[in-house]
XYZ file of C-alpha atoms in Angstrom:
706
model
C 93.850 87.880 186.230
C 96.705 85.469 185.354
C 95.379 83.882 182.216
C 97.054 84.598 178.814
C 94.344 86.935 177.669
C 94.667 89.138 180.815
C 98.554 88.993 180.560
C 98.571 89.905 176.999
C 96.050 92.769 177.384
C 97.839 94.244 180.369
C 101.293 94.066 178.871
C 100.309 95.592 175.546
C 97.477 97.955 176.313
C 98.814 99.259 179.601
C 102.573 98.783 180.007
C 103.672 99.054 176.384
C 101.106 101.733 175.516
C 102.096 103.644 178.534
C 105.733 103.634 177.585
C 104.884 104.667 173.930
C 102.612 107.541 175.220
C 105.621 108.784 177.259
C 107.681 109.007 174.021
C 110.251 106.444 175.450
C 112.049 105.916 172.200
C 112.564 109.709 171.724
C 116.208 110.543 170.950
C 117.712 112.064 174.071
C 120.023 114.520 172.517
C 117.372 116.710 170.768
C 115.634 119.640 172.711
C 111.903 119.328 173.258
C 109.899 121.034 170.447
C 106.443 122.147 169.855
C 104.510 122.748 166.563
C 102.766 126.097 166.457
C 102.364 126.361 162.717
C 101.594 123.255 160.509
C 101.362 122.919 156.847
C 99.170 120.146 155.312
C 99.494 119.391 151.645
C 96.327 117.677 150.282
C 92.900 118.351 151.585
C 91.408 114.914 151.058
C 90.099 112.697 153.760
C 93.657 112.181 155.348
C 94.808 115.693 154.980
C 91.511 117.182 156.315
C 91.656 114.862 159.277
C 95.178 115.850 160.123
C 94.150 119.570 159.917
C 91.334 118.883 162.257
C 93.201 117.106 164.994
C 96.133 119.636 164.855
C 93.810 122.664 165.020
C 92.035 121.010 167.914
C 95.415 121.249 169.777
C 95.825 124.780 169.178
C 98.043 124.717 166.025
C 97.647 127.201 163.124
C 97.083 125.000 160.012
C 97.731 125.832 156.478
C 95.564 123.499 154.382
C 96.792 123.503 150.720
C 95.223 121.798 147.685
C 95.339 122.365 143.901
C 92.053 124.360 143.963
C 90.428 126.668 146.335
C 87.322 124.462 146.106
C 89.164 121.383 147.229
C 90.956 123.198 150.070
C 87.619 124.693 151.304
C 86.149 121.200 151.092
C 88.910 119.982 153.415
C 88.010 122.674 155.978
C 84.340 121.794 155.659
C 85.300 118.350 157.067
C 86.250 120.003 160.290
C 83.241 122.205 160.326
C 81.064 119.041 159.962
C 82.859 117.317 162.942
C 82.672 120.402 165.034
C 78.978 120.911 164.303
C 78.334 117.428 165.808
C 80.382 118.261 168.836
C 78.359 121.406 169.448
C 75.042 119.481 168.857
C 76.045 116.920 171.463
C 77.064 119.624 173.907
C 80.648 118.711 174.098
C 81.842 122.075 172.690
C 80.405 125.612 172.587
C 79.804 127.387 169.329
C 82.495 129.909 170.251
C 85.004 127.119 170.836
C 84.212 125.483 167.540
C 84.485 128.731 165.627
C 88.009 129.213 167.335
C 89.195 125.772 166.016
C 87.880 126.558 162.502
C 89.618 129.914 162.476
C 92.876 128.186 162.988
C 92.587 126.322 159.677
C 93.423 128.409 156.637
C 92.527 126.700 153.199
C 94.511 128.003 150.297
C 96.354 127.044 147.068
C 99.292 129.464 147.908
C 102.479 127.661 149.059
C 103.816 131.014 150.171
C 101.651 130.729 153.255
C 103.799 127.927 154.514
C 106.476 130.443 155.514
C 107.360 129.963 159.155
C 105.850 126.514 159.450
C 107.499 124.187 162.020
C 106.375 121.004 160.301
C 104.798 120.188 156.886
C 102.845 116.911 156.211
C 102.056 115.896 152.724
C 98.906 113.772 152.237
C 98.451 113.897 148.484
C 97.768 110.879 146.138
C 100.078 107.748 146.372
C 101.998 108.673 143.270
C 105.800 109.389 143.453
C 105.714 112.200 140.900
C 102.932 114.153 142.690
C 104.581 113.780 146.023
C 107.971 115.027 144.522
C 106.171 118.054 143.038
C 104.528 119.162 146.326
C 107.814 118.590 148.239
C 109.709 120.825 145.940
C 107.041 123.535 146.246
C 106.929 123.383 150.010
C 110.751 123.349 150.557
C 111.128 126.456 148.408
C 109.156 128.339 151.104
C 109.489 126.662 154.559
C 112.417 127.596 156.907
C 115.550 125.414 156.953
C 114.555 124.262 160.564
C 111.278 122.837 159.456
C 110.706 119.116 159.251
C 108.942 117.674 156.165
C 106.838 114.576 156.608
C 104.900 112.214 154.235
C 101.698 110.610 155.271
C 102.286 107.860 152.671
C 100.879 104.463 153.679
C 103.101 102.331 151.368
C 105.808 104.240 149.434
C 109.308 103.917 150.952
C 110.376 107.139 152.810
C 113.968 106.878 151.535
C 112.724 106.896 147.881
C 110.424 109.888 148.499
C 113.276 111.791 150.181
C 115.223 111.815 146.974
C 112.999 114.627 145.992
C 114.012 116.677 149.056
C 117.068 118.969 149.364
C 117.269 118.028 153.007
C 116.702 114.328 153.499
C 117.935 114.515 157.107
C 114.692 116.350 157.923
C 112.447 114.087 155.821
C 110.387 111.501 157.708
C 107.216 109.442 157.444
C 104.303 110.291 159.786
C 101.532 107.709 158.855
C 98.109 108.468 160.251
C 95.173 105.983 160.084
C 91.667 106.596 158.893
C 89.678 108.224 160.230
C 92.409 110.449 161.767
C 90.186 111.861 164.457
C 89.304 108.411 165.714
C 92.299 106.299 165.205
C 94.840 106.576 168.148
C 98.016 105.241 166.533
C 100.643 107.178 164.468
C 103.347 105.284 162.675
C 106.611 107.166 162.300
C 108.904 105.885 159.645
C 112.632 106.506 159.655
C 114.236 106.772 156.212
C 117.833 105.906 155.421
C 118.990 109.469 155.893
C 116.473 110.653 158.460
C 118.137 112.377 161.372
C 117.518 112.144 165.149
C 116.164 115.648 165.189
C 113.471 114.782 162.680
C 112.564 111.639 164.774
C 112.412 113.649 167.991
C 110.266 116.420 166.514
C 107.880 113.983 164.842
C 107.434 112.238 168.231
C 106.899 115.613 169.956
C 104.150 116.480 167.424
C 102.400 113.095 168.005
C 102.575 113.799 171.678
C 100.870 117.087 171.091
C 98.045 115.369 169.479
C 97.774 113.043 172.438
C 98.140 109.987 170.099
C 100.306 106.886 170.473
C 103.416 106.670 168.288
C 105.492 103.718 167.181
C 108.769 104.153 165.258
C 109.717 101.727 162.530
C 112.420 101.450 159.901
C 111.777 102.100 156.190
C 110.396 99.427 153.974
C 107.737 99.216 151.197
C 104.424 99.314 153.132
C 106.422 99.866 156.361
C 104.945 97.714 159.089
C 101.102 98.406 159.486
C 100.177 98.677 155.742
C 102.329 95.726 154.918
C 100.626 93.393 157.453
C 97.112 94.892 157.225
C 97.451 94.265 153.489
C 97.767 90.468 154.056
C 94.324 90.527 155.753
C 92.572 92.197 152.863
C 94.517 90.175 150.313
C 93.656 86.947 151.948
C 89.957 87.945 151.899
C 90.252 88.721 148.139
C 92.022 85.330 147.538
C 89.294 83.513 149.355
C 86.714 85.085 147.290
C 88.579 84.077 144.024
C 88.619 80.486 145.408
C 84.833 80.381 145.417
C 84.326 80.872 149.132
C 80.986 82.510 150.149
C 81.614 86.229 150.668
C 79.278 86.271 153.632
C 81.317 83.386 155.202
C 84.510 85.378 154.598
C 83.152 88.498 156.351
C 81.881 86.511 159.178
C 85.160 84.781 159.796
C 86.922 88.076 159.888
C 84.551 89.444 162.476
C 84.476 86.249 164.570
C 88.198 86.167 164.612
C 88.067 89.508 166.392
C 88.803 91.939 163.528
C 86.549 94.997 163.576
C 85.462 94.635 159.959
C 85.502 91.841 157.458
C 88.250 91.880 154.842
C 86.042 92.669 151.855
C 84.176 95.517 153.702
C 87.478 97.137 154.795
C 88.896 96.829 151.320
C 85.935 98.901 150.133
C 86.456 101.421 152.891
C 90.091 101.852 151.976
C 89.306 101.904 148.337
C 89.960 99.194 145.789
C 91.159 102.010 143.507
C 93.810 102.946 146.027
C 94.951 99.348 146.386
C 95.152 99.168 142.540
C 97.292 102.344 142.360
C 99.612 101.197 145.201
C 100.230 97.837 143.485
C 100.742 99.570 140.160
C 103.293 102.011 141.616
C 105.051 99.103 143.349
C 105.326 97.311 140.083
C 106.771 100.290 138.409
C 109.297 100.914 141.131
C 110.484 97.288 141.561
C 110.364 96.059 137.965
C 111.486 92.465 137.742
C 111.730 92.179 141.531
C 108.057 92.839 142.035
C 106.032 90.012 143.489
C 102.393 90.104 142.481
C 100.062 89.892 145.675
C 97.497 87.202 145.623
C 94.670 89.806 145.637
C 95.869 91.485 142.340
C 93.683 89.530 139.962
C 90.574 90.392 141.965
C 91.552 94.047 142.537
C 92.516 94.601 138.854
C 89.209 92.949 137.704
C 87.172 95.103 139.888
C 88.897 98.355 138.922
C 89.612 97.858 135.270
C 86.655 95.647 134.156
C 83.883 96.201 136.574
C 84.692 99.856 137.426
C 83.674 99.078 141.073
C 86.176 101.174 143.010
C 85.021 100.851 146.542
C 82.712 102.678 148.896
C 83.592 106.182 147.686
C 82.292 105.325 144.252
C 79.113 103.670 145.542
C 80.175 100.152 144.377
C 82.804 97.592 145.411
C 82.563 94.247 146.911
C 79.365 95.878 148.424
C 76.529 97.924 147.098
C 75.846 101.217 148.852
C 72.170 102.173 148.198
C 71.519 105.895 149.039
C 69.900 106.174 152.461
C 70.172 102.356 153.135
C 72.584 99.815 154.545
C 75.373 98.414 152.486
C 74.863 94.973 151.100
C 77.228 92.435 149.447
C 76.959 92.841 145.761
C 74.745 90.233 144.303
C 76.969 89.906 141.243
C 79.746 88.324 143.289
C 78.405 84.900 142.684
C 78.531 85.338 138.873
C 82.051 86.673 138.925
C 83.374 84.009 141.398
C 81.140 80.827 141.411
C 80.697 79.291 144.814
C 82.314 76.017 145.865
C 79.897 73.207 146.447
C 81.690 72.256 149.662
C 82.536 75.426 151.684
C 85.405 75.423 154.283
C 84.840 75.656 157.987
C 84.743 79.200 159.505
C 87.491 78.016 161.874
C 89.819 77.319 158.884
C 89.028 80.767 157.548
C 89.725 82.445 160.858
C 93.021 80.632 161.066
C 94.148 81.737 157.633
C 93.195 85.452 158.324
C 94.941 85.619 161.676
C 97.983 83.556 160.721
C 98.861 85.525 157.602
C 99.015 88.751 159.642
C 101.104 87.276 162.446
C 103.480 85.701 159.911
C 104.064 88.951 158.067
C 104.771 90.625 161.409
C 107.367 88.054 162.126
C 109.018 88.794 158.663
C 109.020 92.462 159.462
C 110.681 91.724 162.874
C 113.391 89.637 161.286
C 113.989 92.055 158.442
C 114.559 94.930 161.038
C 111.568 96.924 159.949
C 110.303 96.657 163.485
C 112.524 98.010 166.307
C 110.824 96.110 169.147
C 108.275 93.374 170.004
C 106.421 95.934 172.049
C 105.859 98.252 169.077
C 104.858 95.221 166.848
C 102.000 94.298 169.244
C 100.870 97.841 169.946
C 100.832 98.794 166.365
C 98.906 95.728 165.287
C 96.098 96.439 167.754
C 95.840 100.183 167.538
C 96.829 100.483 163.769
C 94.714 98.060 161.935
C 92.615 96.321 164.592
C 94.159 93.035 165.270
C 92.153 91.312 168.036
C 93.062 93.004 171.357
C 92.487 89.760 173.317
C 95.673 88.319 171.603
C 97.915 91.126 172.868
C 99.067 91.788 169.322
C 100.551 89.714 166.512
C 103.678 88.478 168.191
C 102.010 87.866 171.462
C 99.555 85.841 169.474
C 102.450 83.659 168.184
C 103.929 83.360 171.795
C 100.500 82.413 173.130
C 100.015 79.586 170.593
C 103.651 78.547 171.017
C 106.289 78.835 168.316
C 106.299 75.062 167.518
C 102.552 74.817 167.180
C 102.510 78.089 165.200
C 105.168 76.762 162.758
C 103.497 73.455 162.336
C 100.241 75.212 161.366
C 102.001 77.453 158.974
C 103.463 74.344 157.213
C 100.038 72.788 156.938
C 98.556 76.070 155.528
C 101.452 76.366 153.117
C 100.845 72.938 151.671
C 97.211 73.769 151.232
C 97.113 77.380 150.129
C 100.627 78.403 148.955
C 104.103 79.591 149.810
C 102.853 82.804 151.526
C 102.224 80.722 154.614
C 105.774 79.291 154.712
C 107.259 79.987 158.177
C 110.340 82.296 158.369
C 113.822 81.032 159.331
C 113.520 82.903 162.518
C 110.269 81.204 163.426
C 111.805 77.758 162.650
C 114.602 78.640 165.023
C 112.126 79.521 167.701
C 110.186 76.389 167.197
C 113.454 74.468 167.598
C 114.601 76.346 170.631
C 111.303 77.170 172.412
C 112.257 80.784 172.633
C 109.269 83.207 172.641
C 109.335 86.869 171.428
C 109.054 88.177 174.968
C 110.920 85.871 177.345
C 113.631 84.202 175.220
C 113.054 81.128 177.386
C 115.817 78.841 175.925
C 118.934 78.777 178.015
C 122.396 77.662 177.056
C 123.641 77.384 173.575
C 121.141 77.425 170.746
C 121.418 78.008 167.023
C 119.205 80.589 165.271
C 118.902 79.271 161.760
C 118.131 82.569 160.099
C 119.739 82.507 156.689
C 122.045 80.499 154.463
C 121.728 77.325 152.445
C 123.644 74.968 154.842
C 122.421 73.420 157.968
C 124.888 75.419 159.919
C 123.661 78.702 161.434
C 125.427 81.887 160.282
C 125.000 83.470 163.675
C 125.130 81.438 166.810
C 123.383 82.579 170.013
C 124.736 81.387 173.260
C 123.380 82.237 176.709
C 125.586 82.593 179.764
C 123.360 83.789 182.487
C 122.272 87.290 181.572
C 124.758 87.674 178.789
C 123.987 86.649 175.152
C 126.963 85.758 173.057
C 126.489 86.299 169.306
C 129.119 84.533 167.152
C 129.668 85.355 163.426
C 129.870 81.747 162.049
C 131.549 81.729 158.655
C 135.085 80.631 159.875
C 136.035 79.208 156.477
C 135.712 82.690 155.052
C 137.220 84.519 158.109
C 133.525 85.613 158.945
C 133.463 87.923 155.911
C 130.046 89.440 155.479
C 127.539 88.204 152.854
C 123.927 89.228 152.565
C 123.015 86.112 154.523
C 125.393 87.004 157.439
C 124.217 90.620 157.528
C 120.578 89.633 157.715
C 121.335 86.853 160.200
C 123.156 89.179 162.552
C 120.369 91.772 162.351
C 117.751 89.151 163.229
C 119.991 87.883 166.119
C 120.480 91.416 167.344
C 116.690 92.050 167.328
C 116.108 88.742 169.150
C 118.392 89.474 172.004
C 117.275 93.075 172.266
C 113.648 91.980 172.633
C 114.659 89.335 175.179
C 114.140 91.064 178.584
C 116.237 88.355 180.317
C 119.206 89.400 178.368
C 120.964 92.355 180.087
C 124.305 92.497 177.934
C 125.565 91.219 174.590
C 129.000 89.983 173.486
C 129.779 90.013 169.746
C 132.567 87.761 168.414
C 133.732 85.620 165.527
C 134.186 81.885 165.089
C 137.659 80.482 164.287
C 140.725 82.734 163.917
C 139.068 85.945 162.840
C 136.536 88.391 164.174
C 135.518 89.482 160.695
C 137.520 90.112 157.452
C 134.991 92.654 156.326
C 132.877 92.441 153.190
C 133.130 89.133 151.228
C 134.233 90.574 147.809
C 134.366 87.185 146.300
C 130.776 86.325 146.943
C 129.504 89.849 146.389
C 131.953 91.737 144.015
C 131.495 95.466 143.769
C 130.085 95.806 140.267
C 127.905 98.787 140.664
C 128.406 101.934 142.650
C 124.684 102.370 143.196
C 124.328 98.687 144.420
C 127.193 99.124 146.887
C 125.686 102.386 148.148
C 122.390 100.687 148.795
C 124.096 97.648 150.397
C 126.209 99.800 152.717
C 123.248 102.037 153.739
C 120.516 99.612 154.057
C 122.063 96.169 154.810
C 125.241 96.830 156.676
C 123.811 100.084 158.010
C 120.850 98.225 159.595
C 123.001 95.901 161.687
C 125.377 98.675 162.711
C 122.610 101.023 163.695
C 120.994 98.211 165.660
C 124.273 97.864 167.744
C 124.609 101.576 168.070
C 121.019 102.072 169.287
C 120.666 99.094 171.361
C 120.026 100.164 175.011
C 121.850 97.049 176.385
C 125.668 97.259 176.562
C 127.482 95.460 173.617
C 131.048 94.164 174.150
C 133.220 93.197 171.172
C 135.420 90.280 171.710
C 138.003 90.502 168.784
C 139.569 87.231 168.763
C 141.713 87.650 165.518
C 141.669 89.676 162.318
C 139.251 92.597 162.139
C 139.582 94.156 158.623
C 137.577 96.774 156.577
C 133.944 96.945 157.711
C 134.709 94.309 160.199
C 136.573 97.044 162.147
C 133.333 99.027 162.084
C 131.406 96.233 163.719
C 133.992 96.151 166.420
C 134.366 99.788 167.109
C 130.557 100.478 167.016
C 130.218 98.244 170.178
C 130.418 100.045 173.490
C 133.492 98.295 174.708
C 136.209 96.307 172.833
C 138.329 93.416 174.186
C 141.156 92.375 171.912
C 143.390 89.250 171.840
C 147.132 89.900 172.212
C 147.733 88.383 168.698
C 144.836 89.924 167.100
C 145.016 93.029 164.829
C 142.996 95.611 162.849
C 143.501 96.479 159.289
C 141.955 99.209 157.130
C 142.841 98.227 153.512
C 140.450 100.835 151.895
C 143.072 103.202 150.426
C 144.902 100.204 148.912
C 141.806 99.251 146.894
C 140.924 102.752 146.003
C 137.723 103.180 148.110
C 136.787 105.234 151.325
C 136.138 103.774 154.717
C 132.593 102.617 155.213
C 130.166 101.566 157.967
C 130.623 104.877 159.736
C 134.304 104.043 160.300
C 135.601 107.588 159.616
C 133.446 108.926 162.511
C 134.219 105.899 164.800
C 137.953 106.388 164.343
C 137.867 110.091 164.683
C 135.912 109.808 167.929
C 138.300 107.233 169.406
C 141.849 108.402 168.189
C 141.333 111.899 166.845
C 141.615 113.308 163.337
C 145.432 112.993 162.795
C 145.675 109.414 163.974
C 142.387 108.546 162.167
C 143.849 109.871 158.950
C 147.088 107.876 159.434
C 145.215 104.569 159.984
C 142.919 105.141 157.025
C 145.667 106.134 154.574
C 148.390 103.555 155.581
C 146.292 100.404 155.287
C 148.852 98.677 157.470
C 148.091 96.179 160.204
C 147.469 97.685 163.627
C 148.753 95.222 166.248
C 147.180 94.813 169.629
C 149.673 96.884 171.503
C 149.173 99.882 169.216
C 145.374 99.463 169.305
C 145.434 99.698 172.993
C 148.050 102.682 173.020
C 145.907 104.712 170.623
C 142.599 103.908 172.412
C 141.146 101.855 169.592
C 140.258 99.176 172.170
C 139.613 99.119 175.871
C 141.538 95.973 176.803
C 144.046 93.568 175.499
C 144.062 89.900 176.994
C 145.685 86.626 176.266
C 144.205 85.035 173.074
C 142.551 82.143 174.843
C 140.720 84.502 177.208
C 139.125 86.998 174.881
C 135.590 85.613 175.007
C 135.783 84.766 178.703
C 137.041 88.328 179.542
C 134.441 89.948 177.457
C 131.616 87.972 179.025
C 132.975 88.632 182.526
C 132.877 92.390 181.803
C 129.536 92.182 180.272
C 128.318 90.244 183.337
C 129.507 93.127 185.631
C 127.525 95.581 183.387
C 124.379 93.491 184.025
C 124.302 94.640 187.584
C 123.726 98.262 186.464
C 120.197 99.576 186.234
C 118.971 98.941 182.641
C 116.770 101.951 182.350
C 119.505 104.319 183.399
C 122.170 102.453 181.454
C 120.127 102.812 178.245
C 119.808 106.502 178.641
C 123.394 106.852 179.563
C 124.363 105.105 176.263
C 122.252 107.634 174.422
C 123.939 110.541 176.139
C 127.546 109.308 175.730
C 126.975 108.614 171.989
C 125.391 112.028 171.467
C 127.700 114.052 173.646
C 130.559 114.608 170.988
C 128.031 116.381 168.824
C 126.410 118.375 171.574
C 127.718 121.538 173.265
C 128.029 121.874 177.013
C 124.644 123.671 177.444
C 122.785 121.197 175.242
C 124.322 118.245 177.150
C 123.099 119.823 180.522
C 119.596 120.062 179.120
C 119.656 116.474 177.689
C 120.853 115.131 181.084
C 118.197 116.993 182.968
C 115.495 115.770 180.527
C 116.434 112.177 181.048
C 116.617 112.311 184.719
C 112.828 112.357 184.838
C 112.140 108.929 183.379
C 114.933 107.488 185.464
C 113.594 108.897 188.727
C 110.010 107.612 187.743
C 111.406 104.110 187.149
C 111.103 101.213 189.612
C 114.896 100.876 189.315
C 115.391 104.269 191.023
C 113.149 103.268 193.865
C 115.090 100.068 194.274
C 118.375 101.783 194.073
C 117.517 104.212 196.830
C 116.047 101.511 199.013
C 119.161 99.300 198.588
C 121.384 102.219 199.414
C 119.465 102.928 202.610
C 119.405 99.330 203.513
C 123.026 98.767 202.590
C 122.436 95.977 200.279
C 123.110 95.143 196.607
C 120.165 96.448 194.448
C 118.172 94.028 192.296
C 117.169 96.127 189.246
C 114.197 94.923 187.164
C 114.675 97.207 184.147
C 111.318 98.971 184.714
């Protein structure tokens, strides 16, 4: 049981899945919750499935649709499933009737009064979703969480229709809901910890496995799964035999061929999603390679997928589906067909490559959730361990070389990412970060120099902002490079602590206003929330300790990047500056909260208003920083401190960070409950057993982080 297949399966399907099922990523500062009354808006296939699995767990379900007939049809779905259960002897008739009694089909939104959670599962149209959101929020209590089951539309955009965006979240089920074990929880720009925790609690009630991802168009699973179906459609348009395409998908380990699954999902739905994306993005929209085929089938051929009885396949009544004979007329076959191995490679590589993009963009929060989501969400072959394990098993250098070959033959969509190129150069895998010493992660930028350097010193990773010629002022490239580097070291289990510093004579001069002038308030808001916010949140939420080594000027949002770290070491000649008031803007990057937490309201107000330099001595006196050291010892001192923290138990340290960051917003009683709740996973960990054993044996413990 030591081969790569066994290793990958055990790691993803036992270890990673076990942690996810325990809700290991649940915010610690929110009391445990339970849904007793659930609202479901939309009684189609997804809504009906959500109603069924929720009623099965004892919840009262209000199932709403635009007509009584549609709502009743949604309940009938549960009746059909329960009848099968009774027929097979898995449930008594009385038990089935009790479940059905908990589902109340209606058109009346007033019946949502008292609901703990509402999930909308209506059509993938922004206007329709906004309408049902407003109707539901007019009735439900202020304490309720509102969730969208959208599979593609960004949660942040949908939340604009909500009066309480902190309680707005994505809860994405997979079809058929009663069979698929995964639920993808999507965190919008304004989604609060309480909404995240309560969504996870609900998934736990359903006994399903959750992953938590950040907001993006298509999120993680739909975005990557879409590359599989799109590649199948592109192959068809190239003249490849459709039977060969379907066989390649199944032989690669996918549960269904790309054309068949496109029919199941619905070509019409794919058409609507692409159309909505074009409308939302305008000139920024990039047309998927499958669009010409999908458009032709929907607009010209009126073959909408299985639900309409015709798509890539024909669905004769009472018979088995068969590939439509007209495909050969629409897309004439190549005289020389490619090998099935080449098709398998295209289908698997395109999915893994898109996962790597999601990881580098910060859509994915961990390698573990990437792998788990790919297998349980859309059926990536289990033997691989998941999409990122697949890359690791092949080897980054070999994977990148093959991507380059595929890109030359089939197009830019196969071009390897900057992060993958860096891994190919360094040899670092997603799971073990094998490369030691100094290595450069070439993540963004047009020059050969990396914008963020990653150096390993034992168990400590040093991230260096590397734009010394501009005092490490942030551009979009530096922001994205830093986020990718943070994700990389967070996923590397051999890294126990992180040091953040700047190259040259500055930590960071803040935003680069020359490269990115503030010309639009809306654009600046998006940049601060989505781009700066992603990196700052990554530091704040990282379970590993992060030490800032401020070696020179820290100005503007550069101060935010220093203060969001757990500990701050400052050079004796270094200083901080908050010039916001002098240029007629407010502090950003969460700085008002960070300042108030560290120095109190009055001193925070003085610092923000004056805009004057704050020298090292005053920074220390006012508790802005933890230590001041000679200029030539800043990084050395920070690394030494980080190395000491590496001896702490990682499991307990991660939870301790959560508690300490949450404590200012919690009362004493709530803090007691949060501490008590987090003792359980600590005591269940291998680290606790090792700590107790080491104490009894009077030796230094060796914590594994498990």
